[in-house]
Short mmCIF file of C-alpha atoms and ligand atoms in Angstrom, two decimals:
data_model
loop_
_atom_site.label_atom_id
_atom_site.label_comp_id
_atom_site.label_asym_id
_atom_site.label_seq_id
_atom_site.Cartn_x
_atom_site.Cartn_y
_atom_site.Cartn_z
CA MET A 1 128.09 111.25 40.16
CA TYR A 2 129.66 108.07 41.52
CA ASP A 3 127.66 104.93 40.99
CA GLY A 4 124.80 106.83 39.29
CA GLY A 5 123.94 103.68 37.49
CA LYS A 6 123.08 101.97 40.76
CA ILE A 7 121.54 104.84 42.78
CA VAL A 8 118.94 105.94 40.28
CA PRO A 9 117.42 102.50 39.64
CA GLY A 10 117.72 101.79 43.38
CA LEU A 11 115.70 104.89 44.17
CA ILE A 12 113.07 104.01 41.60
CA ILE A 13 112.69 100.55 43.10
CA PHE A 14 112.56 101.99 46.64
CA VAL A 15 109.81 104.51 45.80
CA GLY A 16 107.93 101.83 43.92
CA LEU A 17 107.98 99.54 46.90
CA MET A 18 107.02 102.20 49.43
CA THR A 19 103.98 103.27 47.41
CA PHE A 20 102.99 99.72 46.54
CA PRO A 21 99.89 99.70 48.77
CA LEU A 22 98.70 102.94 47.23
CA TRP A 23 98.71 101.98 43.58
CA TYR A 24 97.96 98.31 44.15
CA ASN A 25 94.66 99.17 45.94
CA SER A 26 93.76 102.26 43.95
CA GLY A 27 90.25 102.29 42.64
CA ASN A 28 89.50 99.21 44.73
CA ALA A 29 88.20 100.25 48.11
CA GLY A 30 85.96 97.30 48.53
CA PRO A 31 82.20 97.42 48.51
CA ALA A 32 80.80 100.47 50.29
CA PRO A 33 78.98 99.50 53.48
CA LYS A 34 75.20 99.44 53.41
CA LEU A 35 73.89 101.19 56.46
CA GLU A 36 70.56 100.47 58.08
CA LYS A 37 68.60 103.70 58.06
CA PRO A 38 65.86 104.28 60.58
CA ALA A 39 62.47 103.18 59.32
CA GLY A 40 59.75 105.76 58.92
CA LYS A 41 62.08 108.77 58.84
CA THR A 42 62.66 110.90 55.81
CA ALA A 43 65.17 113.44 57.03
CA CYS A 44 68.04 113.74 59.48
CA VAL A 45 68.91 117.01 61.22
CA LYS A 46 71.20 117.87 58.30
CA ASP A 47 71.46 116.59 54.74
CA THR A 48 72.98 113.22 53.97
CA HIS A 49 76.22 114.52 52.54
CA PHE A 50 76.90 116.68 55.58
CA MET A 51 76.05 113.91 57.99
CA ARG A 52 78.30 111.47 56.15
CA THR A 53 81.33 113.73 56.19
CA SER A 54 80.82 115.95 59.23
CA HIS A 55 78.55 114.29 61.83
CA MET A 56 81.47 114.35 64.28
CA VAL A 57 81.75 118.11 63.84
CA LEU A 58 78.08 118.48 64.60
CA LEU A 59 78.34 116.18 67.64
CA ASN A 60 81.19 118.26 69.01
CA GLN A 61 79.15 121.46 68.50
CA TRP A 62 76.15 119.93 70.26
CA ARG A 63 78.33 118.80 73.09
CA ASP A 64 79.71 122.28 73.62
CA THR A 65 76.42 124.12 73.33
CA VAL A 66 74.60 121.71 75.63
CA LEU A 67 77.26 121.21 78.23
CA ARG A 68 79.10 124.49 78.28
CA ASP A 69 76.52 127.06 77.15
CA GLY A 70 73.56 125.19 78.67
CA ASP A 71 71.69 125.59 75.38
CA ARG A 72 69.55 122.51 74.98
CA THR A 73 67.14 123.90 72.37
CA GLU A 74 65.85 121.04 70.34
CA VAL A 75 66.68 120.62 66.67
CA THR A 76 63.84 120.39 64.18
CA ALA A 77 64.01 118.21 61.05
CA ALA A 78 61.04 117.42 58.79
CA GLY A 79 58.69 118.88 61.41
CA GLU A 80 59.98 116.64 64.23
CA LYS A 81 61.93 117.74 67.24
CA TYR A 82 65.09 116.01 68.36
CA GLU A 83 67.18 116.43 71.49
CA LYS A 84 70.72 117.60 70.98
CA SER A 85 72.13 114.42 72.39
CA LEU A 86 73.90 111.32 71.16
CA MET A 87 72.01 108.97 73.42
CA LEU A 88 68.69 110.78 73.69
CA GLY A 89 68.73 112.20 70.14
CA CYS A 90 70.70 110.35 67.44
CA MET A 91 70.40 106.86 68.86
CA LYS A 92 66.65 107.11 69.34
CA CYS A 93 66.31 106.86 65.56
CA HIS A 94 69.49 104.98 64.71
CA SER A 95 68.60 102.31 67.19
CA ASP A 96 71.07 99.73 65.86
CA LYS A 97 74.59 100.90 66.47
CA LYS A 98 76.11 97.80 64.87
CA LYS A 99 74.27 98.16 61.61
CA PHE A 100 74.63 101.89 61.44
CA CYS A 101 77.76 103.32 63.16
CA ASP A 102 79.96 100.26 63.24
CA GLU A 103 79.49 99.22 59.62
CA CYS A 104 81.00 102.43 58.37
CA HIS A 105 83.53 103.00 61.12
CA GLN A 106 84.98 99.61 60.46
CA TYR A 107 85.13 100.26 56.76
CA ALA A 108 86.88 103.58 57.35
CA ALA A 109 89.05 102.13 60.12
CA VAL A 110 87.93 104.80 62.59
CA LYS A 111 87.58 103.94 66.26
CA PRO A 112 85.51 106.59 68.04
CA TYR A 113 85.66 106.49 71.81
CA CYS A 114 82.12 107.80 72.30
CA TRP A 115 80.99 104.45 73.57
CA ASP A 116 83.46 104.35 76.39
CA CYS A 117 80.94 106.44 78.26
CA HIS A 118 77.76 106.72 76.22
CA PHE A 119 75.35 103.84 75.83
CA PRO A 120 74.30 102.48 72.47
CA PRO A 121 70.57 101.73 72.65
CA LYS A 122 70.69 97.94 72.38
CA GLU A 123 73.85 97.27 74.23
CA ASN A 124 73.60 94.89 77.16
CA LEU A 125 77.04 95.87 78.34
CA MET B 1 136.85 143.82 100.13
CA ASP B 2 136.15 141.59 103.05
CA MET B 3 132.41 141.34 103.43
CA LYS B 4 130.73 138.25 104.69
CA ARG B 5 127.70 136.88 102.89
CA ARG B 6 125.58 137.44 105.92
CA ASP B 7 126.45 141.14 106.07
CA PHE B 8 125.83 141.55 102.43
CA LEU B 9 122.33 140.04 102.77
CA LYS B 10 121.60 142.30 105.72
CA ILE B 11 122.48 145.40 103.85
CA ALA B 12 120.65 144.23 100.70
CA GLY B 13 117.55 143.48 102.79
CA ILE B 14 117.48 146.75 104.57
CA SER B 15 117.97 148.75 101.38
CA THR B 16 115.17 146.82 99.69
CA ILE B 17 112.76 147.58 102.52
CA ALA B 18 113.82 151.19 102.62
CA GLY B 19 113.59 151.57 98.86
CA ILE B 20 110.52 149.70 97.75
CA GLY B 21 108.64 148.13 100.58
CA ALA B 22 108.78 150.93 103.11
CA PRO B 23 106.04 153.26 101.94
CA ALA B 24 103.44 150.56 101.62
CA ALA B 25 104.48 148.70 104.77
CA LEU B 26 104.58 151.93 106.74
CA GLN B 27 101.10 152.90 105.62
CA VAL B 28 99.64 149.59 106.63
CA LEU B 29 101.29 149.83 109.97
CA LEU B 30 100.22 153.44 110.53
CA LYS B 31 96.58 152.91 109.61
CA GLY B 32 96.41 149.50 111.19
CA GLU B 33 95.11 148.13 107.89
CA VAL B 34 96.39 144.65 108.36
CA PRO B 35 94.21 142.40 106.27
CA ALA B 36 92.13 140.02 108.36
CA SER B 37 93.81 136.73 108.89
CA SER B 38 92.39 134.12 106.57
CA PHE B 39 92.11 131.74 109.50
CA ALA B 40 89.91 133.96 111.61
CA SER B 41 86.84 131.74 111.54
CA GLY B 42 83.37 133.21 111.60
CA GLY B 43 84.80 136.69 111.37
CA ALA B 44 83.84 139.37 108.92
CA GLU B 45 80.45 139.34 107.26
CA GLU B 46 81.97 138.68 103.84
CA GLU B 47 83.41 135.47 105.11
CA THR B 48 80.32 133.95 106.51
CA GLY B 49 77.91 135.32 103.93
CA HIS B 50 77.67 134.14 100.40
CA GLY B 51 79.78 137.02 99.26
CA VAL B 52 79.78 140.77 99.03
CA ALA B 53 79.53 141.05 95.30
CA ALA B 54 76.20 139.39 94.77
CA PRO B 55 76.22 137.79 91.34
CA VAL B 56 73.37 138.65 89.01
CA GLY B 57 70.95 136.26 87.38
CA ARG B 58 70.02 132.87 88.72
CA ARG B 59 72.26 131.48 91.39
CA TYR B 60 71.57 128.02 92.69
CA GLY B 61 72.09 126.96 96.26
CA PHE B 62 71.06 124.50 98.95
CA VAL B 63 70.03 124.63 102.55
CA ILE B 64 70.59 121.33 104.34
CA ASP B 65 68.75 120.87 107.60
CA THR B 66 70.93 118.41 109.43
CA ARG B 67 68.34 118.07 112.21
CA VAL B 68 65.91 116.35 109.81
CA PHE B 69 68.59 113.93 108.62
CA ALA B 70 69.46 113.19 112.27
CA LYS B 71 65.83 112.33 113.02
CA ASP B 72 65.17 110.23 109.94
CA GLN B 73 68.11 107.81 109.90
CA GLY B 74 67.46 106.21 106.56
CA LEU B 75 66.85 109.37 104.62
CA ALA B 76 70.44 110.28 103.85
CA GLN B 77 71.19 106.87 102.40
CA LYS B 78 68.07 107.08 100.29
CA CYS B 79 69.22 110.43 98.81
CA ILE B 80 72.72 109.08 98.20
CA ASN B 81 71.46 105.95 96.47
CA ALA B 82 69.10 107.91 94.26
CA CYS B 83 71.83 110.25 93.11
CA HIS B 84 74.40 107.54 92.58
CA ARG B 85 71.98 105.38 90.63
CA ILE B 86 70.72 107.93 88.14
CA HIS B 87 74.26 109.06 87.48
CA ASN B 88 75.76 105.57 87.13
CA VAL B 89 78.23 106.17 89.95
CA PRO B 90 80.19 102.93 90.42
CA ASP B 91 80.56 101.23 93.77
CA PHE B 92 84.03 99.73 94.06
CA ARG B 93 83.49 98.60 97.65
CA ASN B 94 86.96 99.81 98.37
CA LYS B 95 87.63 102.96 100.34
CA LYS B 96 90.73 103.72 98.28
CA ASP B 97 89.00 103.74 94.92
CA GLU B 98 85.69 105.12 96.21
CA ILE B 99 83.66 107.41 93.92
CA LYS B 100 81.18 109.70 95.65
CA TRP B 101 78.99 112.55 94.53
CA ILE B 102 77.11 112.98 97.78
CA TRP B 103 77.94 111.33 101.05
CA GLU B 104 77.80 111.59 104.87
CA THR B 105 80.68 112.70 107.03
CA GLY B 106 81.43 113.54 110.62
CA TYR B 107 81.24 116.94 112.25
CA ALA B 108 85.00 117.40 112.46
CA ASN B 109 85.35 116.73 108.73
CA ALA B 110 82.46 118.86 107.65
CA PHE B 111 83.09 121.90 109.82
CA THR B 112 86.81 121.94 110.47
CA SER B 113 86.88 125.53 111.67
CA LYS B 114 83.72 125.41 113.75
CA SER B 115 85.06 123.20 116.46
CA HIS B 116 84.73 124.33 120.00
CA ASN B 117 84.95 122.85 123.38
CA LEU B 118 81.96 121.42 125.21
CA ARG B 119 79.66 121.22 122.24
CA SER B 120 76.58 119.05 122.36
CA ASP B 121 77.40 115.39 122.03
CA GLU B 122 74.52 114.83 119.70
CA VAL B 123 75.78 117.52 117.28
CA HIS B 124 79.26 116.16 117.51
CA HIS B 125 78.25 112.58 116.65
CA ARG B 126 75.69 113.37 114.01
CA LYS B 127 76.40 112.63 110.36
CA TYR B 128 76.35 115.49 107.88
CA MET B 129 75.37 115.35 104.28
CA VAL B 130 78.02 116.80 102.01
CA LEU B 131 78.44 117.26 98.27
CA CYS B 132 80.14 119.64 95.93
CA ASN B 133 79.47 123.16 97.24
CA HIS B 134 79.28 124.67 93.78
CA CYS B 135 81.43 127.49 95.13
CA ASP B 136 81.08 131.03 93.96
CA ASN B 137 84.85 131.31 93.85
CA PRO B 138 85.80 127.75 93.00
CA PRO B 139 89.49 126.83 93.28
CA CYS B 140 88.94 123.67 91.28
CA VAL B 141 88.05 125.75 88.20
CA ARG B 142 91.24 127.83 88.54
CA ALA B 143 93.32 124.71 88.90
CA CYS B 144 92.00 122.89 85.84
CA PRO B 145 94.48 123.31 82.97
CA THR B 146 92.06 122.17 80.24
CA LYS B 147 88.95 124.01 81.40
CA ALA B 148 87.20 120.70 81.74
CA THR B 149 85.87 122.07 85.05
CA PHE B 150 84.11 125.38 84.53
CA LYS B 151 81.61 127.61 86.24
CA ARG B 152 78.29 128.29 84.58
CA PRO B 153 76.59 131.65 84.98
CA ASP B 154 73.93 130.10 87.21
CA GLY B 155 76.60 129.07 89.70
CA ILE B 156 76.81 125.41 88.79
CA VAL B 157 80.40 124.19 88.75
CA ALA B 158 80.19 121.71 85.95
CA MET B 159 82.52 119.22 84.32
CA ASP B 160 83.02 118.40 80.70
CA TYR B 161 84.31 114.83 81.00
CA HIS B 162 85.35 114.87 77.34
CA ARG B 163 88.06 117.33 78.20
CA CYS B 164 89.31 115.88 81.47
CA ILE B 165 92.86 114.59 81.15
CA GLY B 166 92.95 113.11 84.66
CA CYS B 167 95.68 115.33 86.03
CA ARG B 168 93.76 115.63 89.33
CA PHE B 169 94.80 119.26 89.94
CA CYS B 170 91.16 119.98 90.73
CA MET B 171 91.16 117.27 93.42
CA ALA B 172 94.14 118.90 95.03
CA ALA B 173 92.57 122.30 94.76
CA CYS B 174 89.12 121.45 96.21
CA PRO B 175 89.24 121.96 99.97
CA TYR B 176 86.13 119.84 100.49
CA GLY B 177 87.21 116.56 98.89
CA SER B 178 84.24 116.79 96.59
CA ARG B 179 85.94 115.06 93.69
CA SER B 180 86.73 111.44 92.97
CA PHE B 181 89.08 109.90 90.47
CA ASN B 182 88.27 106.79 88.42
CA TRP B 183 91.19 104.48 89.08
CA ARG B 184 89.24 101.68 87.48
CA ASP B 185 86.82 101.28 84.59
CA PRO B 186 83.42 102.00 86.13
CA ARG B 187 81.81 99.65 83.65
CA GLY B 188 84.01 96.74 84.65
CA LYS B 189 83.52 94.11 87.27
CA ASP B 190 85.31 92.78 90.27
CA ASP B 191 87.91 90.16 89.24
CA LYS B 192 87.27 88.02 92.26
CA THR B 193 83.51 88.10 92.74
CA GLY B 194 82.38 88.95 89.24
CA ARG B 195 80.22 91.70 90.69
CA TYR B 196 79.66 94.67 88.37
CA PHE B 197 80.69 98.02 89.80
CA ILE B 198 77.41 99.46 88.55
CA GLU B 199 74.67 96.96 89.21
CA ARG B 200 73.13 96.00 85.89
CA LYS B 201 69.59 96.48 87.06
CA HIS B 202 70.35 100.01 88.28
CA LEU B 203 72.09 101.13 85.09
CA ASN B 204 70.60 104.36 83.86
CA LYS B 205 70.80 104.14 80.08
CA ASP B 206 69.80 107.77 79.70
CA PHE B 207 72.95 109.03 81.36
CA PRO B 208 76.54 108.16 80.37
CA THR B 209 79.11 106.49 82.60
CA ARG B 210 82.59 107.91 82.89
CA MET B 211 85.75 106.17 81.79
CA ARG B 212 88.94 105.24 83.60
CA GLY B 213 91.29 108.14 84.26
CA VAL B 214 88.62 110.81 84.62
CA VAL B 215 87.67 112.89 87.63
CA GLU B 216 84.01 113.19 88.54
CA LYS B 217 81.72 114.93 91.03
CA CYS B 218 78.15 116.15 91.67
CA ASN B 219 76.89 117.99 88.60
CA LEU B 220 73.97 119.56 90.48
CA CYS B 221 71.76 117.54 88.17
CA VAL B 222 72.12 119.94 85.26
CA GLU B 223 70.44 117.38 83.04
CA ARG B 224 67.35 117.44 85.31
CA LEU B 225 67.31 121.21 85.94
CA ALA B 226 67.32 121.71 82.15
CA LYS B 227 64.01 119.83 82.06
CA GLY B 228 62.50 121.79 84.91
CA LYS B 229 63.04 119.03 87.48
CA MET B 230 64.60 119.30 90.95
CA PRO B 231 67.96 117.79 91.72
CA LYS B 232 67.49 114.09 92.50
CA CYS B 233 68.69 114.28 96.11
CA VAL B 234 66.25 117.08 96.83
CA GLU B 235 63.42 115.18 95.16
CA GLU B 236 64.26 112.12 97.22
CA ALA B 237 64.27 114.11 100.47
CA GLY B 238 60.75 115.19 99.43
CA ASN B 239 58.90 117.60 101.66
CA SER B 240 60.78 116.54 104.76
CA GLY B 241 62.52 119.90 104.60
CA ALA B 242 65.89 118.18 104.84
CA MET B 243 67.11 119.70 101.59
CA ILE B 244 65.93 122.99 100.21
CA PHE B 245 67.09 123.95 96.77
CA GLY B 246 66.54 127.21 94.93
CA ASP B 247 67.71 130.46 93.49
CA LEU B 248 69.76 132.48 95.99
CA ASN B 249 69.27 135.62 93.93
CA ASP B 250 65.49 135.45 94.01
CA PRO B 251 64.28 137.32 97.10
CA HIS B 252 60.99 135.44 97.05
CA SER B 253 62.42 131.93 96.79
CA GLU B 254 61.86 129.43 99.59
CA ILE B 255 65.58 129.09 100.15
CA ARG B 256 65.90 132.82 100.79
CA LYS B 257 63.06 132.69 103.28
CA VAL B 258 64.77 129.88 105.14
CA LEU B 259 68.14 131.68 105.06
CA ALA B 260 66.52 134.87 106.31
CA SER B 261 64.81 133.21 109.25
CA THR B 262 67.32 130.59 110.35
CA PHE B 263 70.98 130.67 111.46
CA THR B 264 73.02 128.72 108.98
CA ILE B 265 76.70 127.92 108.59
CA GLN B 266 78.84 127.01 105.62
CA ARG B 267 81.80 124.65 105.33
CA LYS B 268 85.20 126.30 105.69
CA PRO B 269 83.99 129.85 104.88
CA GLU B 270 87.35 131.24 105.92
CA LEU B 271 88.89 129.94 102.71
CA GLY B 272 86.87 132.38 100.68
CA THR B 273 85.53 129.84 98.18
CA LYS B 274 82.00 131.04 99.01
CA PRO B 275 80.19 127.75 99.11
CA SER B 276 76.54 127.69 98.03
CA ILE B 277 75.45 125.13 100.58
CA PHE B 278 74.18 126.33 103.92
CA TYR B 279 73.74 124.06 106.92
CA ILE B 280 71.23 124.24 109.73
CA VAL B 281 72.86 122.45 112.65
S1 LIG C 301 83.25 122.13 96.49
FE1 LIG C 301 85.21 121.67 95.53
S2 LIG C 301 84.66 120.77 93.55
FE2 LIG C 301 82.85 121.83 94.31
S3 LIG C 301 83.01 123.90 93.42
FE3 LIG C 301 83.90 123.99 95.44
S4 LIG C 301 86.09 123.66 95.07
FE4 LIG C 301 85.04 122.96 93.24
S1 LIG C 302 72.44 117.72 93.05
FE1 LIG C 302 72.16 115.91 91.78
S2 LIG C 302 74.25 115.21 91.29
FE2 LIG C 302 74.42 116.62 93.06
S3 LIG C 302 74.32 115.32 94.86
FE3 LIG C 302 72.19 115.98 94.43
S4 LIG C 302 71.40 114.34 93.17
FE4 LIG C 302 73.60 114.07 93.10
#
């Protein structure tokens, strides 16, 4: 190999630089956000772990069943009935979008476009 | 060989007709089975009726009594305002950008194929309430490449705004101009006057707005029907009899009684979209 003595160390330095953000920040994701949970409620429509990881999947399913299949059967959790709706269901309990949705979405750098059309409960617009 | 292009085409044409087209063409000619022209207005029963193949299950429709609207001048505007308010329909005050779910139009626009000479002046100058016809055979649904527009089994032609990519094929396909495109953000405000396109005090926080780049139209108040309520425009017209809403497939419904006892017309029936709105003129 020509110039092996330069290429190999060069590659090592290159890979090291490219992955710098990964290993520099590893194990240091900053403090996890503290979300404001609705007062006086003990259970959401699914368990916490599912809601944390897959609430968007559930919202998509609700959207399709409500809008396309016309199935608006309410969802029951801890003996209470909830509408299958972002505005008329979820946000009735999670009445502070900033302290619930935004906290986490900012932390995870996710920008959902739900609010381009749907109204958060306290928004003055 | 010295054959001109024209001669070649002639021979090719004749042999095609003789070979493939002739049997079918001959049969049609012999039996006189020429399909009715699609422009023959008010012709065959299938054209003027709701359709030969009656769909099963619930099938929503309207009867609009234009005589009542003509008598009560303010009523139409009341219905329009009510619909536009509960659905957060923006008012851009600009004909070009206008969004409308239900509106009034002139005779010539509403009934393009029902024009005839020497009609009553009053009928000619009256305004007619129009909205999406929730057609039985909706061309807008066929045109939509993402299935954002779809037909529900109960006849409602609905839209899933989440899926609309703003290509406006549906607008080109709808022969009734029932669809509007959001050229501007409905939540925004006028740069010059600072006026909000949806007045803040009329904002309905229980119903979403749309966003820029999306097509919208009357949704037949699916959100209200689901809760056992009447469409807003019908509720607003009250018991004036101006708008009758009901199940076309239920022989005992009020709408069927009206249809059975009164002569009604539809908009552009000759196109075969089978509109679900019937007008008493
Ligand atoms: S009136 Fe137009 S938008 Fe409504 S269903 Fe018929 S074709 Fe579609
Ligand atoms: S049925 Fe509902 S959405 Fe359609 S025009 Fe009437 S009030 Fe508006």
